[in-house]
Structures are given as structure tokens and as C-alpha cells.
CSV table of C-alpha atoms in Angstrom, one decimal:
chain,number,residue,atom,x,y,z
A,1,MET,CA,-41.1,-19.8,72.6
A,2,ALA,CA,-38.5,-22.2,72.1
A,3,ARG,CA,-35.4,-22.0,74.6
A,4,ILE,CA,-32.5,-22.3,72.1
A,5,ALA,CA,-28.9,-23.0,73.3
A,6,VAL,CA,-26.4,-21.3,70.9
A,7,ILE,CA,-22.3,-22.9,71.3
A,8,GLY,CA,-20.1,-20.1,70.1
A,9,ALA,CA,-20.3,-16.7,69.2
A,10,GLY,CA,-19.0,-16.3,66.0
A,11,THR,CA,-20.4,-13.9,63.8
A,12,GLY,CA,-22.4,-17.4,61.8
A,13,ALA,CA,-23.7,-18.2,65.6
A,14,MET,CA,-24.8,-14.3,66.4
A,15,ALA,CA,-26.8,-14.1,62.8
A,16,ALA,CA,-28.9,-16.9,63.6
A,17,ALA,CA,-29.3,-15.8,67.1
A,18,ALA,CA,-30.1,-12.4,66.2
A,19,ARG,CA,-32.7,-14.1,63.5
A,20,LEU,CA,-34.0,-16.7,66.0
A,21,ALA,CA,-34.7,-14.0,68.6
A,22,VAL,CA,-36.7,-11.5,66.1
A,23,ALA,CA,-39.1,-15.1,65.4
A,24,GLY,CA,-39.6,-14.4,69.2
A,25,GLU,CA,-37.0,-17.5,70.8
A,26,THR,CA,-35.3,-17.1,73.9
A,27,VAL,CA,-31.7,-17.3,72.7
A,28,THR,CA,-28.3,-18.5,74.9
A,29,VAL,CA,-25.4,-17.8,73.6
A,30,TYR,CA,-22.1,-20.2,75.2
A,31,GLU,CA,-19.1,-19.0,74.3
A,32,ARG,CA,-15.6,-20.8,75.5
A,33,SER,CA,-13.3,-17.4,75.4
A,34,ALA,CA,-13.8,-14.3,77.2
A,35,SER,CA,-15.8,-12.2,74.1
A,36,TYR,CA,-17.6,-12.6,70.8
A,37,GLY,CA,-16.7,-12.8,67.0
A,38,GLY,CA,-14.4,-15.8,66.6
A,39,SER,CA,-11.8,-15.8,64.5
A,40,VAL,CA,-12.5,-11.9,63.7
A,41,GLY,CA,-10.6,-10.9,66.0
A,42,ARG,CA,-8.8,-7.5,66.8
A,43,HIS,CA,-5.2,-6.6,68.6
A,44,GLU,CA,-4.3,-4.1,70.1
A,45,HIS,CA,-0.7,-2.4,70.8
A,46,GLU,CA,-0.1,1.5,71.8
A,47,GLY,CA,-2.1,3.0,69.8
A,48,PHE,CA,-2.0,0.4,67.1
A,49,VAL,CA,-5.2,-1.6,65.9
A,50,PHE,CA,-5.5,-4.7,63.5
A,51,ASP,CA,-7.5,-7.0,62.4
A,52,THR,CA,-6.4,-10.5,62.9
A,53,GLY,CA,-9.1,-12.2,61.4
A,54,PRO,CA,-10.8,-11.2,58.0
A,55,GLY,CA,-9.6,-8.1,56.2
A,56,LEU,CA,-12.4,-6.8,53.7
A,57,LEU,CA,-15.7,-7.9,53.2
A,58,HIS,CA,-17.3,-9.6,50.2
A,59,LEU,CA,-20.7,-10.0,49.2
A,60,PRO,CA,-21.8,-7.4,51.6
A,61,ALA,CA,-25.4,-8.6,51.0
A,62,VAL,CA,-25.4,-11.2,53.4
A,63,GLN,CA,-25.0,-8.5,56.1
A,64,ARG,CA,-27.3,-6.2,54.9
A,65,ASP,CA,-29.7,-8.7,54.7
A,66,LEU,CA,-29.2,-9.6,58.6
A,67,PHE,CA,-28.9,-5.8,59.4
A,68,VAL,CA,-32.5,-5.3,57.5
A,69,LYS,CA,-34.4,-8.7,59.4
A,70,THR,CA,-33.5,-8.2,62.6
A,71,GLY,CA,-33.9,-4.4,63.4
A,72,LYS,CA,-34.6,-0.8,62.2
A,73,GLU,CA,-31.1,0.1,61.5
A,74,SER,CA,-29.6,-0.8,58.3
A,75,LEU,CA,-25.8,-2.1,58.4
A,76,GLU,CA,-24.6,1.3,56.5
A,77,GLN,CA,-26.3,3.0,60.3
A,78,SER,CA,-24.1,0.4,62.3
A,79,VAL,CA,-21.1,0.8,60.6
A,80,THR,CA,-19.4,2.9,57.9
A,81,LEU,CA,-18.5,0.2,54.9
A,82,THR,CA,-15.8,1.9,52.0
A,83,GLN,CA,-15.6,0.4,48.7
A,84,VAL,CA,-11.6,-0.2,48.4
A,85,ASP,CA,-10.1,0.9,45.2
A,86,PRO,CA,-8.2,-0.2,43.6
A,87,ALA,CA,-9.5,-4.1,44.8
A,88,SER,CA,-5.9,-5.2,44.8
A,89,ARG,CA,-2.8,-5.1,43.5
A,90,HIS,CA,-0.8,-7.8,42.7
A,91,LEU,CA,3.4,-8.7,42.2
A,92,PHE,CA,4.7,-11.4,40.2
A,93,ALA,CA,7.2,-13.7,40.6
A,94,ASP,CA,8.7,-12.4,36.9
A,95,GLY,CA,8.7,-8.7,38.2
A,96,THR,CA,5.3,-7.3,37.0
A,97,ALA,CA,2.7,-5.9,38.6
A,98,VAL,CA,-0.8,-4.3,37.7
A,99,SER,CA,-3.7,-3.2,40.0
A,100,LEU,CA,-7.4,-3.9,39.3
A,101,PRO,CA,-10.4,-1.9,40.1
A,102,ASN,CA,-12.9,-3.0,42.1
A,103,ALA,CA,-16.1,-4.6,41.1
A,104,SER,CA,-15.2,-3.6,37.6
A,105,ARG,CA,-15.0,-6.3,34.9
A,106,ALA,CA,-14.2,-3.6,31.9
A,107,GLY,CA,-11.7,-2.1,34.0
A,108,VAL,CA,-9.6,-5.4,35.1
A,109,ALA,CA,-9.6,-6.1,31.6
A,110,THR,CA,-8.2,-3.2,30.5
A,111,ALA,CA,-5.3,-3.1,33.8
A,112,LEU,CA,-4.9,-7.0,32.9
A,113,ASP,CA,-3.8,-5.9,28.6
A,114,ASP,CA,-1.9,-2.7,30.1
A,115,ALA,CA,0.4,-5.0,32.7
A,116,LEU,CA,0.6,-8.4,30.6
A,117,GLY,CA,0.1,-7.5,27.1
A,118,THR,CA,-2.9,-7.4,24.5
A,119,GLY,CA,-5.3,-10.6,25.1
A,120,ALA,CA,-4.6,-10.9,28.7
A,121,GLY,CA,-8.2,-9.4,29.1
A,122,ALA,CA,-10.2,-10.7,27.0
A,123,ARG,CA,-8.5,-14.2,28.6
A,124,TRP,CA,-9.7,-13.4,31.9
A,125,SER,CA,-13.0,-12.0,30.6
A,126,ASP,CA,-14.2,-15.3,28.8
A,127,PHE,CA,-13.3,-16.9,31.8
A,128,MET,CA,-15.3,-14.8,34.5
A,129,ASP,CA,-18.1,-15.5,31.7
A,130,ARG,CA,-17.3,-19.3,32.3
A,131,ALA,CA,-17.4,-18.2,36.3
A,132,ARG,CA,-20.9,-16.5,36.2
A,133,ASP,CA,-22.3,-19.5,34.6
A,134,ALA,CA,-21.0,-21.8,37.0
A,135,TRP,CA,-22.5,-19.0,39.9
A,136,ASP,CA,-26.0,-19.5,37.9
A,137,ARG,CA,-25.9,-23.0,37.9
A,138,SER,CA,-24.6,-23.3,41.7
A,139,ARG,CA,-25.6,-20.4,43.4
A,140,ARG,CA,-28.7,-22.1,45.1
A,141,PRO,CA,-27.9,-24.8,46.4
A,142,LEU,CA,-24.9,-24.0,47.1
A,143,LEU,CA,-25.3,-20.8,49.0
A,144,GLU,CA,-28.8,-20.2,49.8
A,145,GLU,CA,-30.6,-23.7,50.6
A,146,PRO,CA,-29.8,-26.0,53.4
A,147,LEU,CA,-27.7,-29.0,52.3
A,148,ARG,CA,-30.3,-31.5,50.6
A,149,ALA,CA,-30.4,-34.7,51.3
A,150,ASP,CA,-29.5,-35.7,47.6
A,151,HIS,CA,-26.7,-33.3,48.1
A,152,GLN,CA,-24.9,-35.8,45.1
A,153,VAL,CA,-25.8,-32.9,42.9
A,154,LEU,CA,-23.6,-30.8,44.0
A,155,GLY,CA,-21.2,-33.6,43.6
A,156,ARG,CA,-21.0,-32.2,39.0
A,157,ASP,CA,-19.1,-29.3,38.8
A,158,PRO,CA,-20.6,-26.7,37.7
A,159,TYR,CA,-17.7,-24.6,35.7
A,160,PRO,CA,-18.1,-25.1,32.0
A,161,ALA,CA,-14.6,-25.6,31.3
A,162,VAL,CA,-13.8,-25.7,27.9
A,163,LEU,CA,-12.6,-28.8,25.4
A,164,GLN,CA,-9.0,-28.7,24.9
A,165,ARG,CA,-7.9,-30.6,21.1
A,166,ARG,CA,-5.0,-32.0,21.7
A,167,LEU,CA,-3.3,-33.6,17.9
A,168,LEU,CA,-2.9,-37.2,18.6
A,169,ARG,CA,-3.9,-37.1,21.8
A,170,GLY,CA,-7.6,-37.1,23.5
A,171,SER,CA,-9.2,-34.1,24.3
A,172,ARG,CA,-9.5,-33.0,28.1
A,173,ARG,CA,-11.2,-30.4,30.1
A,174,ALA,CA,-10.2,-28.6,32.9
A,175,ALA,CA,-10.8,-29.9,36.5
A,176,THR,CA,-9.4,-28.4,38.9
A,177,VAL,CA,-8.3,-24.7,39.1
A,178,ALA,CA,-4.9,-24.6,38.5
A,179,GLU,CA,-5.5,-26.8,35.1
A,180,ILE,CA,-8.1,-23.9,34.6
A,181,GLY,CA,-4.6,-21.7,34.9
A,182,ALA,CA,-2.6,-23.5,32.3
A,183,TRP,CA,-5.2,-24.6,30.2
A,184,GLU,CA,-7.7,-22.0,29.2
A,185,LEU,CA,-5.7,-18.7,31.0
A,186,ALA,CA,-2.2,-19.9,29.1
A,187,ASP,CA,-0.4,-17.0,30.7
A,188,ALA,CA,1.7,-17.9,34.3
A,189,ARG,CA,0.6,-14.4,35.8
A,190,LEU,CA,-2.8,-14.9,35.0
A,191,ALA,CA,-2.7,-19.0,36.8
A,192,ALA,CA,-0.9,-17.2,39.6
A,193,LEU,CA,-3.8,-15.1,39.8
A,194,LEU,CA,-6.4,-17.9,39.9
A,195,ASP,CA,-4.4,-20.1,42.5
A,196,GLY,CA,-4.3,-16.7,44.4
A,197,TYR,CA,-8.0,-16.4,44.8
A,198,ALA,CA,-7.9,-20.2,45.7
A,199,LEU,CA,-4.8,-20.4,48.4
A,200,SER,CA,-6.3,-17.6,49.9
A,201,HIS,CA,-9.0,-19.6,50.8
A,202,GLY,CA,-7.0,-22.0,52.5
A,203,LEU,CA,-7.9,-24.4,48.9
A,204,ASP,CA,-4.9,-26.1,47.3
A,205,PRO,CA,-5.3,-25.0,43.1
A,206,ARG,CA,-3.6,-28.4,42.6
A,207,THR,CA,-6.8,-30.4,43.9
A,208,ALA,CA,-9.4,-27.7,44.4
A,209,PRO,CA,-12.1,-28.1,41.8
A,210,ALA,CA,-12.9,-26.1,38.9
A,211,SER,CA,-15.9,-24.4,40.6
A,212,ALA,CA,-13.5,-22.9,42.6
A,213,ALA,CA,-13.9,-19.9,40.1
A,214,LEU,CA,-16.8,-18.2,41.6
A,215,LEU,CA,-14.2,-16.9,44.5
A,216,PRO,CA,-12.8,-14.2,42.2
A,217,TYR,CA,-16.2,-13.9,40.2
A,218,MET,CA,-18.0,-13.0,43.7
A,219,GLU,CA,-15.1,-10.9,44.4
A,220,GLN,CA,-15.0,-8.7,41.2
A,221,THR,CA,-18.6,-8.8,40.7
A,222,PHE,CA,-19.6,-7.8,44.0
A,223,GLY,CA,-16.9,-5.5,45.0
A,224,SER,CA,-14.3,-5.6,48.2
A,225,TRP,CA,-15.2,-3.6,51.2
A,226,TYR,CA,-13.4,-2.4,54.7
A,227,VAL,CA,-15.2,-1.5,57.1
A,228,MET,CA,-13.3,2.0,59.5
A,229,GLY,CA,-12.2,1.0,62.3
A,230,GLY,CA,-11.1,-2.3,61.3
A,231,MET,CA,-13.8,-5.8,60.5
A,232,ARG,CA,-13.9,-6.4,64.2
A,233,GLU,CA,-16.0,-3.6,64.2
A,234,LEU,CA,-19.1,-5.3,62.1
A,235,ALA,CA,-18.5,-8.3,64.7
A,236,ARG,CA,-19.5,-5.7,67.4
A,237,ALA,CA,-22.0,-4.4,65.5
A,238,VAL,CA,-23.9,-8.2,65.0
A,239,TYR,CA,-23.2,-8.3,68.7
A,240,GLU,CA,-24.7,-5.3,69.6
A,241,ARG,CA,-27.8,-6.5,67.4
A,242,CYS,CA,-28.1,-9.8,69.4
A,243,VAL,CA,-28.2,-8.2,72.7
A,244,ALA,CA,-30.7,-5.2,71.1
A,245,ARG,CA,-32.6,-8.7,70.7
A,246,ARG,CA,-32.2,-9.5,73.9
A,247,VAL,CA,-30.3,-12.4,73.0
A,248,ARG,CA,-28.4,-13.5,76.3
A,249,PHE,CA,-24.5,-13.9,76.1
A,250,VAL,CA,-22.7,-15.9,78.6
A,251,PHE,CA,-18.9,-16.0,78.2
A,252,GLY,CA,-16.1,-18.2,79.9
A,253,ALA,CA,-18.6,-21.1,79.4
A,254,GLU,CA,-17.3,-23.7,77.7
A,255,VAL,CA,-19.7,-26.9,76.6
A,256,VAL,CA,-18.1,-30.2,76.9
A,257,ARG,CA,-21.8,-31.9,75.6
A,258,VAL,CA,-24.8,-31.8,74.2
A,259,VAL,CA,-27.6,-33.0,76.1
A,260,GLU,CA,-29.7,-35.8,74.3
A,261,LYS,CA,-33.4,-36.7,75.8
A,262,ASP,CA,-35.8,-39.1,74.3
A,263,GLY,CA,-33.1,-39.0,71.1
A,264,ARG,CA,-33.2,-35.2,70.5
A,265,ALA,CA,-31.2,-32.6,71.4
A,266,ALA,CA,-32.5,-31.2,75.0
A,267,GLY,CA,-29.3,-28.6,76.1
A,268,VAL,CA,-25.8,-28.6,76.9
A,269,GLU,CA,-23.5,-29.7,79.3
A,270,LEU,CA,-20.7,-26.9,80.1
A,271,ALA,CA,-17.1,-27.9,81.8
A,272,ASP,CA,-18.1,-26.7,85.8
A,273,GLY,CA,-21.1,-29.8,85.5
A,274,GLU,CA,-24.2,-27.4,85.0
A,275,VAL,CA,-26.5,-28.7,82.5
A,276,ALA,CA,-29.0,-25.9,80.8
A,277,GLU,CA,-31.4,-27.0,79.9
A,278,ALA,CA,-33.2,-26.0,76.0
A,279,ASP,CA,-35.5,-26.8,73.2
A,280,ARG,CA,-33.0,-27.1,70.2
A,281,VAL,CA,-29.8,-26.2,69.9
A,282,VAL,CA,-27.2,-24.7,68.0
A,283,LEU,CA,-24.0,-25.2,67.4
A,284,GLY,CA,-21.9,-22.3,66.3
A,285,VAL,CA,-17.9,-24.7,66.2
A,286,ARG,CA,-16.1,-27.3,64.7
A,287,PRO,CA,-18.2,-30.4,65.7
A,288,ARG,CA,-15.5,-32.5,67.6
A,289,PRO,CA,-16.3,-36.3,68.2
A,290,GLY,CA,-17.6,-36.7,72.0
A,291,LEU,CA,-19.8,-33.1,71.8
A,292,VAL,CA,-22.7,-35.0,70.7
A,293,PRO,CA,-22.9,-38.6,72.4
A,294,GLY,CA,-23.4,-41.1,69.3
A,295,GLN,CA,-22.3,-38.9,66.7
A,296,ARG,CA,-19.1,-39.6,64.8
A,297,SER,CA,-20.2,-38.4,61.4
A,298,TRP,CA,-21.8,-35.4,60.3
A,299,GLY,CA,-24.3,-34.5,57.7
A,300,ALA,CA,-27.5,-33.6,55.9
A,301,GLY,CA,-30.4,-35.8,57.4
A,302,ASP,CA,-29.4,-39.5,57.1
A,303,VAL,CA,-26.9,-38.6,54.0
A,304,THR,CA,-22.9,-38.4,55.6
A,305,VAL,CA,-21.0,-35.3,54.0
A,306,ARG,CA,-17.6,-35.5,54.6
A,307,GLN,CA,-16.3,-32.0,56.5
A,308,GLY,CA,-14.7,-30.5,53.7
A,309,SER,CA,-12.1,-34.1,52.9
A,310,GLY,CA,-11.2,-33.2,50.2
A,311,ALA,CA,-10.2,-29.5,51.4
A,312,GLY,CA,-7.3,-30.5,53.1
A,313,ALA,CA,-6.5,-28.6,56.0
A,314,ALA,CA,-4.7,-24.9,56.2
A,315,GLY,CA,-3.9,-22.2,58.5
A,316,ARG,CA,-3.3,-18.7,58.9
A,317,PHE,CA,0.0,-16.9,59.7
A,318,THR,CA,0.0,-13.1,60.3
A,319,VAL,CA,2.5,-10.4,61.2
A,320,LEU,CA,1.0,-7.3,62.7
A,321,LEU,CA,3.6,-4.6,62.3
A,322,SER,CA,4.0,-1.0,63.9
A,323,LEU,CA,5.0,1.6,61.6
A,324,ARG,CA,6.7,4.6,61.8
A,325,GLY,CA,6.7,7.0,59.0
A,326,ALA,CA,3.4,8.3,57.1
A,327,ARG,CA,1.1,5.8,54.8
A,328,GLU,CA,1.6,7.2,51.3
A,329,ALA,CA,-0.7,9.1,50.0
A,330,ASP,CA,-0.7,6.6,46.9
A,331,ALA,CA,-0.4,3.4,48.6
A,332,VAL,CA,-2.9,0.4,48.2
A,333,HIS,CA,-4.9,-1.5,50.7
A,334,ARG,CA,-3.8,-4.8,49.6
A,335,THR,CA,-1.5,-5.7,47.4
A,336,VAL,CA,-0.8,-9.5,46.6
A,337,VAL,CA,2.9,-10.6,46.9
A,338,HIS,CA,2.5,-13.7,45.0
A,339,GLY,CA,4.5,-17.1,45.9
A,340,ASP,CA,6.4,-19.5,43.3
A,341,GLY,CA,3.7,-21.6,42.8
A,342,ALA,CA,3.5,-25.6,42.9
A,343,SER,CA,6.2,-25.5,45.5
A,344,GLU,CA,4.7,-23.4,48.4
A,345,GLN,CA,1.3,-25.0,47.6
A,346,GLU,CA,3.3,-28.9,48.3
A,347,ALA,CA,5.0,-27.1,50.8
A,348,VAL,CA,1.5,-25.5,52.6
A,349,PHE,CA,-0.5,-28.6,51.9
A,350,GLY,CA,2.1,-31.3,52.1
A,351,GLY,CA,2.9,-30.2,56.0
A,352,ARG,CA,5.9,-27.5,55.4
A,353,VAL,CA,7.0,-24.2,55.7
A,354,ALA,CA,6.5,-22.6,52.5
A,355,VAL,CA,10.3,-20.6,51.1
A,356,HIS,CA,8.6,-18.0,48.9
A,357,PRO,CA,5.2,-17.8,50.2
A,358,THR,CA,2.1,-15.7,48.9
A,359,VAL,CA,1.6,-12.9,51.5
A,360,THR,CA,-1.2,-10.2,51.5
A,361,VAL,CA,0.1,-7.0,52.5
A,362,LEU,CA,-2.9,-4.8,54.1
A,363,ARG,CA,-2.4,-1.4,54.7
A,364,PRO,CA,-6.1,0.7,55.7
A,365,ASP,CA,-6.0,4.4,55.4
A,366,ASP,CA,-7.7,4.6,58.5
A,367,PRO,CA,-7.2,6.6,61.0
A,368,ALA,CA,-8.4,4.7,64.0
A,369,THR,CA,-5.7,1.9,63.1
A,370,ARG,CA,-2.7,4.1,63.9
A,371,PRO,CA,-1.6,6.2,66.7
A,372,ASP,CA,-1.7,9.6,64.3
A,373,ALA,CA,-0.9,10.5,60.9
A,374,GLU,CA,3.0,9.9,61.3
A,375,HIS,CA,2.3,6.4,62.1
A,376,GLU,CA,0.6,3.3,60.0
A,377,ALA,CA,-0.5,0.0,60.8
A,378,VAL,CA,0.1,-3.2,58.3
A,379,THR,CA,-0.7,-6.3,58.4
A,380,LEU,CA,1.2,-9.5,56.5
A,381,THR,CA,-0.9,-12.9,56.1
A,382,ALA,CA,-0.1,-15.9,54.3
A,383,THR,CA,-1.7,-19.3,54.5
A,384,VAL,CA,0.2,-22.1,55.5
A,385,ALA,CA,0.2,-25.6,57.1
A,386,PRO,CA,-1.6,-26.3,59.9
A,387,GLN,CA,-0.1,-26.6,63.5
A,388,GLY,CA,0.8,-30.4,64.0
A,389,PRO,CA,2.6,-30.9,61.2
A,390,VAL,CA,4.2,-27.1,61.8
A,391,ASP,CA,5.2,-26.5,64.7
A,392,TRP,CA,4.1,-23.5,65.2
A,393,ARG,CA,4.7,-23.2,69.0
A,394,ASP,CA,8.4,-23.3,68.6
A,395,ALA,CA,10.2,-19.4,68.7
A,396,GLY,CA,12.4,-20.1,66.3
A,397,VAL,CA,10.0,-21.2,63.2
A,398,ARG,CA,7.8,-18.4,63.9
A,399,GLN,CA,10.5,-15.9,63.8
A,400,ARG,CA,12.2,-16.9,61.1
A,401,PHE,CA,9.1,-17.1,58.9
A,402,ALA,CA,8.1,-13.8,60.2
A,403,ASP,CA,11.2,-12.7,59.2
A,404,VAL,CA,10.2,-14.5,55.7
A,405,LEU,CA,7.5,-12.7,55.3
A,406,VAL,CA,9.1,-8.8,56.3
A,407,GLU,CA,11.1,-9.6,53.4
A,408,ARG,CA,8.8,-10.4,50.6
A,409,ALA,CA,6.3,-7.7,51.9
A,410,ALA,CA,9.4,-4.9,51.1
A,411,ALA,CA,8.3,-5.4,47.6
A,412,ALA,CA,5.0,-4.0,48.4
A,413,VAL,CA,6.1,-0.9,51.3
A,414,ASP,CA,9.1,1.2,50.6
A,415,GLY,CA,11.3,0.3,53.5
A,416,LEU,CA,9.6,-1.6,55.3
A,417,ARG,CA,12.0,-3.1,57.7
A,418,GLU,CA,13.4,0.2,58.8
A,419,ARG,CA,9.9,1.6,59.7
A,420,ILE,CA,9.0,-1.3,62.1
A,421,LEU,CA,8.6,-0.3,65.5
A,422,HIS,CA,7.1,-3.4,66.9
A,423,THR,CA,6.1,-7.0,65.9
A,424,GLU,CA,3.7,-9.4,67.0
A,425,VAL,CA,3.6,-12.4,65.1
A,426,ARG,CA,0.1,-14.7,64.9
A,427,THR,CA,0.0,-18.4,63.9
A,428,PRO,CA,-2.2,-21.6,63.4
A,429,ALA,CA,-0.9,-22.2,67.3
A,430,GLU,CA,-3.1,-18.8,68.1
A,431,THR,CA,-5.8,-19.6,66.0
A,432,GLU,CA,-6.0,-22.9,67.8
A,433,ASP,CA,-6.5,-21.7,71.3
A,434,GLY,CA,-8.7,-19.2,70.6
A,435,THR,CA,-11.2,-20.7,69.1
A,436,GLY,CA,-10.7,-24.3,69.6
A,437,ALA,CA,-10.6,-25.5,65.9
A,438,GLU,CA,-8.1,-28.0,65.1
A,439,GLY,CA,-4.4,-27.2,63.9
A,440,GLY,CA,-5.9,-23.7,63.8
A,441,ALA,CA,-7.2,-24.7,60.8
A,442,VAL,CA,-9.7,-22.2,58.9
A,443,PRO,CA,-13.2,-23.7,57.2
A,444,PRO,CA,-12.9,-22.8,53.3
A,445,PRO,CA,-15.8,-21.9,51.8
A,446,ALA,CA,-18.0,-24.7,50.4
A,447,LEU,CA,-17.7,-26.3,46.3
A,448,ALA,CA,-19.7,-28.5,44.2
A,449,GLY,CA,-17.8,-30.6,42.5
A,450,ALA,CA,-14.7,-33.4,43.0
A,451,GLY,CA,-17.8,-35.7,44.3
A,452,GLY,CA,-19.2,-33.4,47.0
A,453,ALA,CA,-15.3,-34.2,48.7
A,454,TYR,CA,-15.2,-30.0,49.5
A,455,LEU,CA,-19.0,-29.7,50.8
A,456,HIS,CA,-19.7,-29.0,54.4
A,457,PRO,CA,-22.0,-31.1,57.0
A,458,GLY,CA,-25.6,-29.6,56.9
A,459,ASN,CA,-27.3,-27.4,59.0
A,460,LEU,CA,-29.9,-29.9,59.8
A,461,THR,CA,-28.4,-33.3,61.5
A,462,ARG,CA,-29.2,-36.7,62.3
A,463,LEU,CA,-30.4,-35.6,65.9
A,464,PRO,CA,-33.5,-33.7,66.6
A,465,GLY,CA,-33.1,-30.5,67.8
A,466,LEU,CA,-29.9,-29.8,66.7
A,467,TYR,CA,-28.5,-27.7,64.2
A,468,LEU,CA,-24.7,-26.6,62.3
A,469,ALA,CA,-24.0,-23.0,61.7
A,470,GLY,CA,-20.5,-21.0,61.4
A,471,GLY,CA,-17.9,-21.8,58.8
A,472,TRP,CA,-17.6,-25.3,59.6
A,473,SER,CA,-21.3,-26.1,58.1
A,474,HIS,CA,-23.1,-25.9,55.7
A,475,PRO,CA,-21.8,-23.1,52.9
A,476,GLY,CA,-18.7,-23.5,54.4
A,477,GLY,CA,-15.7,-20.9,55.7
A,478,GLY,CA,-16.0,-16.7,54.7
A,479,LEU,CA,-18.2,-13.9,56.4
A,480,ALA,CA,-20.6,-14.0,53.5
A,481,HIS,CA,-21.1,-17.6,53.5
A,482,ALA,CA,-20.9,-18.1,57.7
A,483,GLY,CA,-23.4,-15.5,57.5
A,484,MET,CA,-25.3,-17.8,55.3
A,485,SER,CA,-25.5,-20.9,57.5
A,486,GLY,CA,-27.2,-18.1,60.0
A,487,ALA,CA,-29.9,-17.2,57.8
A,488,LEU,CA,-30.2,-21.0,57.0
A,489,VAL,CA,-30.3,-22.7,60.7
A,490,ALA,CA,-33.2,-19.5,61.4
A,491,GLY,CA,-35.1,-20.7,58.4
A,492,LEU,CA,-35.0,-24.4,59.6
A,493,VAL,CA,-35.5,-23.8,63.3
A,494,VAL,CA,-38.8,-21.2,62.6
A,495,GLU,CA,-40.4,-23.1,59.6
A,496,GLY,CA,-39.4,-26.5,60.0
A,497,ASP,CA,-37.2,-29.0,58.1
A,498,GLY,CA,-38.7,-28.5,55.5
A,499,PHE,CA,-37.4,-25.2,55.1
A,500,ARG,CA,-36.0,-24.4,51.6
A,501,GLY,CA,-34.3,-21.1,51.9
A,502,SER,CA,-35.5,-17.4,51.4
A,503,ARG,CA,-37.0,-16.7,47.8
């Protein structure tokens, strides 16, 4: 029975903790804040309840596997999952609107034809066929296995881009998300739809590799799910599963250093000077300089991997609105009001405030989120530059951008401004304060292609006994990816460095 110290109580770290405890290890989680969940937070105000992190769950099989492997109660016995249908409504810059059904390829094609014109559905379906090929080619090494020492194989893009033949000019193939939109989808609205998936994950469509096609493929294939009571309920269920498996949590305990002894990780040092000895350490937060003595880069074994360097850094700006008036019976759970494309991307990834940002409007039909049926809780979210390039602590900057989001979201919610009772604003500055992530950046998912620039550090580090879990490690950010990282770390600890993933 080994002693395992886990740094951080995010969902990926807790997934590792629960699995390790079931394997018979003695696990202690050290969390700098007062609660669990990491970015999966909650805000409450006078009977209104809001998610402050992810608003929907995709690829729920990851969470189902966690609950199957760690106890008798299934995921569905621990939380109430509901499929969101339609999965999303999209409002484009030209005024066109389309609602996309949940987990229905044929239904999406029909909806696109009806809204955008005949042929739009076929072009999107053909693109999704190519995205499926990319999924089949990269799923296992990218998502289900620890990052291999020869990870350069993932530097090649698995997306089978269409050869574009041009008169008197050389042929070309799309290498980025933006090029897929321009050359293969050939419709500004379809391009905006694809760009929106990348942007929502903190990725710049102009530079993100074509393999980002996996993001809409996963959502449209495996569906969009909401956890009744808010996504925080999922974090609660994972935490309670950990506690049931005798995982010990120490809150308000900031780890300042991983202790090294005889060339391997041997425990953690806390801010108050206490040293907690351990046989292995799982780092479930973003690696930072000085945390591990002598560790200046992070990689798979002896091979350095750039920490999402191609992805840049982006944060989330969120406006939580307490509204008077009942939610309409035909209201859509998620509406995306698309921005002005390249201008927005230049601002976000150039360290400026976008003038016409893409805004995601979440309107859950959930009595637990409102004081009564005559009120509604609505969340507005935009991808923005992190704290630093933009001073999100400046009251004027915050208020002006919040007003922009409300103005744009009014296209999705009738009479929005007149209905507002209370507004709460959360920016990358609050994310930085709450999670410790530099600039309040949100980790993007790992992607193949671009020479490996969109990979994250491997779960197995160069320091024996030290492992990485969570969104800042392989296979990257998002609830599903973080959960996968926890499973990979548990496998490496229990089965050894030769673990190649569950089959």
C-alpha cells in the first residue's frame, strides 16, 4: 500500500485519487482553496444558482467509466443527466439562425439545409465524415494512452483534408480550422459554426490544426448533456465518491514544493512549512517553475513537450444574470451568437478586447437554478485574452465588456436588459485568483498535428514518482479530457511505467 499525495482537487485530480484509492493506495489530496472542483465552480445569489465553469458535459462515457470502476453506484445514480435538445442554436452575423439537434448527424444536415440553403448539410456531413476518420486515426494515442516517448507521431495531422486543385496555381490542402472553413465548407456561416467550436475551447481558428475537427465530431456524435442542479453537482459526486473510497482531503493547503529525495518524488511541502511524506505525488494543477526542484520543462519521459505552446492562452469572461420573468417554454438551453470572425480572433489572441465577441448564452430549464418559476438564471460566456494583456481587474474594462455581452445576448433572450435584477461578472482575473492558473488561462484540449505544438506534458514525468493529471497535462482541458488524464495516471501508478491504457 503506497502513500499518494495529490496536489489539487480538480476533477482530473479527483478522478485519479478515486481510482488509486480503489486500487488500495492511501491517498491524500491537498487543495489550496476551500473547496473541491477546480474550475467547475458555482455561484449563488438570492436563490439563483450559476455554473462558473463548464456548462455542459460531452463524452459522458468518461465519467461513467469512473463511477463503474470506483463503486457500486453508477453515474446516473449519482447525478441526474439530461440530454440537451436542440443541442445548440446559432445566430450568425447575417441574421441567419439554425437550431441543431442533439447527436443526430442526419438531423443536423437537414437543419443546415433548411436554414442555410440546399447543399449546406451535405458539405457539413462530408466534413464530419473526414472528422470521423481523424477520430479513428488518433483517438487511442491522443486520448486513451499515456503520451508516448515517440510522441512525434502525433505531430502529423490525422485530418484527411481535401485536395484543392487550382488553375495555374499549385494544389493545396487545409491545414487549419480557418482553412477548412474557407476551402472545404465554402460558406461563411458554416465556417463560423466550425470556428465557434475551436474558439469555445480557447483555440485560435487561424492557427489551430485541422485535427480540431474532432471537437464538433465528438459533440455531435456523443451528444450534449446537462447535469440537473448545475455542473457543480458532477464535481460533488466525484468528491463524494473519493470520500467514500477513503480519500483524505486537506483544504486551504497550498503546496509550494514537491519534495525530492534520492532522485524521486518523496512528498510535498506546504506553505506553512509542513512536509507531508509520500511514495508518489500526482500534480493536478498547472506545472509552474520552482514547484519541482530543477524541473524547468515538462515532457513524456526524457522527451520535452511544449506545454500547449501552439495554442496560446485564452480565458473566459462570464456574466451571471438573475432575471425576472419566467423562462419561455420554447427557450433553447444553449444559443451561440457568433462574432465577427477574424477581427474577434485577432483581438482575443492578440491581447485585446473584442468589439463583437462570440457569446454563448446558457438558459437551463432547471428549477434548482432559480428561486421560483417566475425567475430565470442565465449565463453569458465569451472567450477572451487572459489577465495581463488585458487588465480585467479594471472596473471600467469589466463593465464595458459585460455590457457588450448583454447587448449581443439580447438577440437570444427577448427583453433581456429590462429583465435584469442582478449581475455578477467573472473574468480571467477571478479564475487566476481561484485556481492559480497564470492569467486565468483555461487549458485547451490536446490536438494532433502542427508538429506537436498542441500537445500537453505527459502524465509520466522525468522525476520518478511524479505524475501529471488534469487539464494542463495530457490529453488536455475539458471535463472529458481531464477525466481521461486521471485514468491514465492511475494506470501508470498501479501497473507501472509500461501501462499503455485500458483496452
